[in-house]
GROMACS .gro file of C-alpha atoms in nm:
model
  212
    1UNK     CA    1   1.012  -0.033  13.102
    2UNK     CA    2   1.087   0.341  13.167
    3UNK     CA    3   1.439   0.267  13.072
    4UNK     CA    4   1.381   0.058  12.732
    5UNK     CA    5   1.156   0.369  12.635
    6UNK     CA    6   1.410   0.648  12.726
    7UNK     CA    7   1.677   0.441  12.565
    8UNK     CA    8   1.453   0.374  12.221
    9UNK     CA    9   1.422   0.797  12.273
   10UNK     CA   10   1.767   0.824  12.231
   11UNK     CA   11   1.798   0.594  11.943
   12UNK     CA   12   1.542   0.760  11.741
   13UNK     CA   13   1.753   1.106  11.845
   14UNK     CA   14   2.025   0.967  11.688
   15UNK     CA   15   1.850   0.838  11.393
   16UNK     CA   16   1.706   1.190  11.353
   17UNK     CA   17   2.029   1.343  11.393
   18UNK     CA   18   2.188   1.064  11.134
   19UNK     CA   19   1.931   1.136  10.869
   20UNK     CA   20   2.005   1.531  10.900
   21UNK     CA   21   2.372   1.529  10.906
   22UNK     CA   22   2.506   1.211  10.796
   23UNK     CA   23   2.529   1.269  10.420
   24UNK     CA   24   2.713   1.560  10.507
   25UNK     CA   25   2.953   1.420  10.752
   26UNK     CA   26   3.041   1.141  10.553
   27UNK     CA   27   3.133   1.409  10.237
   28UNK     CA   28   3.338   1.567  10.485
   29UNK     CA   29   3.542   1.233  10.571
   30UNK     CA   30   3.564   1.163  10.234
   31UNK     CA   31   3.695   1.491  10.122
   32UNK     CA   32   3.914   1.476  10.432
   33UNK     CA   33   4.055   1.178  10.311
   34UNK     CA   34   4.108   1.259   9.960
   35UNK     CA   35   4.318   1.541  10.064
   36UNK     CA   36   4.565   1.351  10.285
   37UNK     CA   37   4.581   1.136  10.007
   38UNK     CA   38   4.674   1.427   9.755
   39UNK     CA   39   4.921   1.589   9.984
   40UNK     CA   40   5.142   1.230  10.072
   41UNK     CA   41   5.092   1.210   9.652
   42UNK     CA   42   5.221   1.532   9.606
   43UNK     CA   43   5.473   1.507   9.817
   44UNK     CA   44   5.605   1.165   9.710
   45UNK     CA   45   5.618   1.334   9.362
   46UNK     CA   46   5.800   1.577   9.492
   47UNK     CA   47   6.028   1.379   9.670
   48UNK     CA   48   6.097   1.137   9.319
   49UNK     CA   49   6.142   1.454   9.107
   50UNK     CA   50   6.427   1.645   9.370
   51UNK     CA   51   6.594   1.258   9.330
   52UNK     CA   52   6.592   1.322   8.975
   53UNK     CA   53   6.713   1.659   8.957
   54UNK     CA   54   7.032   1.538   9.224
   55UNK     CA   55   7.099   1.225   8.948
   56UNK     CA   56   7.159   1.477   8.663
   57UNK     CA   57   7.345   1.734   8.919
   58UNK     CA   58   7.551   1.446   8.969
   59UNK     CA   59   7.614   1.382   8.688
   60UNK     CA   60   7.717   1.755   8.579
   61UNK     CA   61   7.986   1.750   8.856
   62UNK     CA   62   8.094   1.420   8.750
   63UNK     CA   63   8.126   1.553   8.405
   64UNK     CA   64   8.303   1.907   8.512
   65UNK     CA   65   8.559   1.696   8.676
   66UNK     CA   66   8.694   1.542   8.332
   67UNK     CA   67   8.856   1.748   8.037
   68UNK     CA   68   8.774   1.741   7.652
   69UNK     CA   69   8.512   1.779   7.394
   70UNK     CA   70   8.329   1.475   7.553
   71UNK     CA   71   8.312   1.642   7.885
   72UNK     CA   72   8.162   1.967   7.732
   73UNK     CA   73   7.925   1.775   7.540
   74UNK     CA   74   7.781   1.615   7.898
   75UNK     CA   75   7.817   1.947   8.085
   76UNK     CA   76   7.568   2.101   7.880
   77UNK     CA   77   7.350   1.778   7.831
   78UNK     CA   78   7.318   1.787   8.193
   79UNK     CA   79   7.304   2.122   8.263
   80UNK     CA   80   7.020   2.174   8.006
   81UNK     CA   81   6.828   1.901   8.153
   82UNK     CA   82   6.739   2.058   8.505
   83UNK     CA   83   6.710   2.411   8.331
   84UNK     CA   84   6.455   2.229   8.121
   85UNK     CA   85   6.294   1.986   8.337
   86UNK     CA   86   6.373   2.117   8.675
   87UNK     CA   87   6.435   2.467   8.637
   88UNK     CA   88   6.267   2.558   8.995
   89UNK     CA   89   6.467   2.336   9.180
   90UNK     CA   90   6.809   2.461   9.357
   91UNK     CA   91   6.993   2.160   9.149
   92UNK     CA   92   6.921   2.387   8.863
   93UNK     CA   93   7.052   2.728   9.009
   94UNK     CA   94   7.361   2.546   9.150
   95UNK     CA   95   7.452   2.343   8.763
   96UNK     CA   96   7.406   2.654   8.572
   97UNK     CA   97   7.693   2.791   8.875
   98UNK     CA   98   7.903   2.486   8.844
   99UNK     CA   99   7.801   2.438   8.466
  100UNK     CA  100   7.956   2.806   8.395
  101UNK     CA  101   8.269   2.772   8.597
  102UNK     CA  102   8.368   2.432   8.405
  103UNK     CA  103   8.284   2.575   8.049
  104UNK     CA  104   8.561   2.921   8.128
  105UNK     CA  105   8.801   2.644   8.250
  106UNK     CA  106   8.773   2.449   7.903
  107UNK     CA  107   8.751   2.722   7.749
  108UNK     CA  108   8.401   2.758   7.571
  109UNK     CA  109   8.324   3.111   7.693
  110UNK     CA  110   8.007   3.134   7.465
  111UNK     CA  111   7.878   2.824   7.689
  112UNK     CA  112   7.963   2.992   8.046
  113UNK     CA  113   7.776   3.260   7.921
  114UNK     CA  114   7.453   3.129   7.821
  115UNK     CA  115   7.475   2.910   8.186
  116UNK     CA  116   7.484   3.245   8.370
  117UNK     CA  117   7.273   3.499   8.121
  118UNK     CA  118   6.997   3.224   8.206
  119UNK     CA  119   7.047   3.194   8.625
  120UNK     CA  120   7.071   3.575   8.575
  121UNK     CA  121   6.763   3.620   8.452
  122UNK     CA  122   6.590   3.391   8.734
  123UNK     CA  123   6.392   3.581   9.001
  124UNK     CA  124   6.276   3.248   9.184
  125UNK     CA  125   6.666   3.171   9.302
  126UNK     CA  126   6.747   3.486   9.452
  127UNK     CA  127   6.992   3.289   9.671
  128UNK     CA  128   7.235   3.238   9.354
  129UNK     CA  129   7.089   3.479   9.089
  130UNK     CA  130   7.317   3.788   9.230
  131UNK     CA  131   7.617   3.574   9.206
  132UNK     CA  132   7.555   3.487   8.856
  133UNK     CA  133   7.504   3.831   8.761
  134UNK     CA  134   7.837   3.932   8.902
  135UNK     CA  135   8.065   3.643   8.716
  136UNK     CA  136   7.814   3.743   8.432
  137UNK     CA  137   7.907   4.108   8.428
  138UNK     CA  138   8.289   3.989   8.506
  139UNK     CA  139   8.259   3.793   8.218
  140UNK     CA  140   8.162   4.065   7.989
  141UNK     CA  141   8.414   4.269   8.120
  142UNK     CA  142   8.687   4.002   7.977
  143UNK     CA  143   8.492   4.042   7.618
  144UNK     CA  144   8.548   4.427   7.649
  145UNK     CA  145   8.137   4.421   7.668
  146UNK     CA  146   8.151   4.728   7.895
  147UNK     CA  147   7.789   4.836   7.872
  148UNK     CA  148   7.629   4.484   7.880
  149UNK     CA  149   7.851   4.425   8.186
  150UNK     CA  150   7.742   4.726   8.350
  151UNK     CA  151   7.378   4.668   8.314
  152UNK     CA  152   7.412   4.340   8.518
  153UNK     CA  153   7.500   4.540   8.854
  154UNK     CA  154   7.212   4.772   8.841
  155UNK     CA  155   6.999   4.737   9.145
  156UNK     CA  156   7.230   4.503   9.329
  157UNK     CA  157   7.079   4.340   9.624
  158UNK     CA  158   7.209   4.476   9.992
  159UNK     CA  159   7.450   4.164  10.064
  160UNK     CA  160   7.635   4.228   9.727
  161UNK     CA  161   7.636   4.612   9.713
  162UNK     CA  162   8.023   4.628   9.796
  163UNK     CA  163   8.058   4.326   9.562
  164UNK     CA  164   7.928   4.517   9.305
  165UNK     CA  165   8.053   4.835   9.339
  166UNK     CA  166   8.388   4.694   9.340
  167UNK     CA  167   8.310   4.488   8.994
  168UNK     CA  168   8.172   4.843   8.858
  169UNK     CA  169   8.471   4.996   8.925
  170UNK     CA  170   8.659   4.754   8.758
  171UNK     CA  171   8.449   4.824   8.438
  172UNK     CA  172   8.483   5.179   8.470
  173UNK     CA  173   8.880   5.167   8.485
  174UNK     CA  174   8.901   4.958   8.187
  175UNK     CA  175   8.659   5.206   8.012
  176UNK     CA  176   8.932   5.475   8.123
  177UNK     CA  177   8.674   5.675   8.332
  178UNK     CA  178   8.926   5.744   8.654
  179UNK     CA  179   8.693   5.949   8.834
  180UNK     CA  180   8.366   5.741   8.804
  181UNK     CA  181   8.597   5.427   8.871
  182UNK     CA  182   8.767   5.585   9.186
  183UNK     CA  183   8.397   5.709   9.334
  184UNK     CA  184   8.268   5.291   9.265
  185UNK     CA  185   8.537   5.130   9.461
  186UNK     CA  186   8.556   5.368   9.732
  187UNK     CA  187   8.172   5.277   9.779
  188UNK     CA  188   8.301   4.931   9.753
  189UNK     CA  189   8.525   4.996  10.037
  190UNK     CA  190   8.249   5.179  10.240
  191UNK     CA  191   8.041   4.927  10.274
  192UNK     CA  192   8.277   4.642  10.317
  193UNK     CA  193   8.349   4.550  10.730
  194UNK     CA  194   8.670   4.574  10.849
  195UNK     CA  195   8.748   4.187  10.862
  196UNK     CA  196   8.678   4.147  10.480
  197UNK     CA  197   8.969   4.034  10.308
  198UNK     CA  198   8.841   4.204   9.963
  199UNK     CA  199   8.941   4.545  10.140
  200UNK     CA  200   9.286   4.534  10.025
  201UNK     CA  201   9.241   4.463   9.736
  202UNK     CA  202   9.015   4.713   9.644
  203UNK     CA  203   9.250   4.998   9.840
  204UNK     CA  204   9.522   4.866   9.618
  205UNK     CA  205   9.295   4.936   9.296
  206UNK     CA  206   9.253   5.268   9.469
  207UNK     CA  207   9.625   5.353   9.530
  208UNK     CA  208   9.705   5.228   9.203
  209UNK     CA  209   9.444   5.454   9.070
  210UNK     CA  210   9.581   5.744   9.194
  211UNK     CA  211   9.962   5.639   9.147
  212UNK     CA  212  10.049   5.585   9.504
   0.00000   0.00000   0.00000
């Protein structure tokens, strides 16, 4: 009998302690569960719109590979897709690359440009913003842009510095400033290592320079 009332002790304990903190437990499960659900939602949604954004990157190297009017037409179709619809995703960093570099090679300059001025100007890829600004500012260079061109290697980031500095001196020469052009690519070849294979050809810009 002293067992049956010990044990109906506990149950009432646990009825007590049910009736204080069950409500809340039960809104903790439930919010618990919610969020699992929310992340696995979020990231299948995720996951479907990355598939998305590789169909139409496909598609823009598919469409680089070909030549003509038609191809141009579905370069930039493609291109302006993921810059639209997917423009935080590295499919859209990487078209605008490989969108640019097909529009020189057919020829529609005006089109490479707007593909780079528009990675350029993206802070959230700074994996493959510097390298647009560089074929940007090269670019510009080509339309005799020399200021515009300039302005794109301001501020380069520390893996590019040489990079830069050589492209600046490029810009410089063509502007005819010798000096300012010689002082650019010897900082190119400064902070260039030993094993880069860029060295020479920035010493022969620098020999050339000064007419050795």
């Amino acid at each position: 009998m002293a067992y049956d009332l010990e044990e109906q002790e506990q149950l009432d304990a646990i009825k007590a302690w049910w009736n204080r903190y069950g409500t809340l437990i039960m809104s903790l499960l439930v919010i618990a569960a919610l969020a699992w659900g929310g992340w696995w939602g979020w990231q299948a949604y995720q996951n479907h719109r990355a598939n998305q954004a590789m169909g139409y990157f496909e598609a823009l190297e598919d469409a680089a590979s070909l030549n003509g009017p038609e191809s141009v037409a579905r370069i930039k179709a493609a291109a302006a897709t993921l810059r639209k619809d997917y423009p935080a995703t590295g499919y859209a960093s990487r078209g605008a690359l490989v969108a640019a570099t097909a529009l020189i090679q057919q020829k529609d300059v005006a089109g490479a440009r707007e593909q780079l001025e528009w990675l350029a100007g993206q802070s959230k890829h700074p994996a493959l913003q510097p390298v647009a600004r560089e074929r940007l500012a090269s670019l510009l260079l080509d339309e005799k842009q020399y200021d515009a061109a300039l302005a794109q290697l301001n501020n380069p980031p520390a893996p590019f510095a040489a990079l830069y500095a050589d492209r600046r001196g490029d810009i410089l020469a063509a502007q005819g400033k010798a000096d300012e052009a010689r002082q650019a690519w010897q900082t190119a070849l400064d902070g260039m290592p030993a094993s880069d294979p860029l060295r020479q050809v920035v010493q022969l810009k620098l020999d050339a320079l000064s007419g050795a």
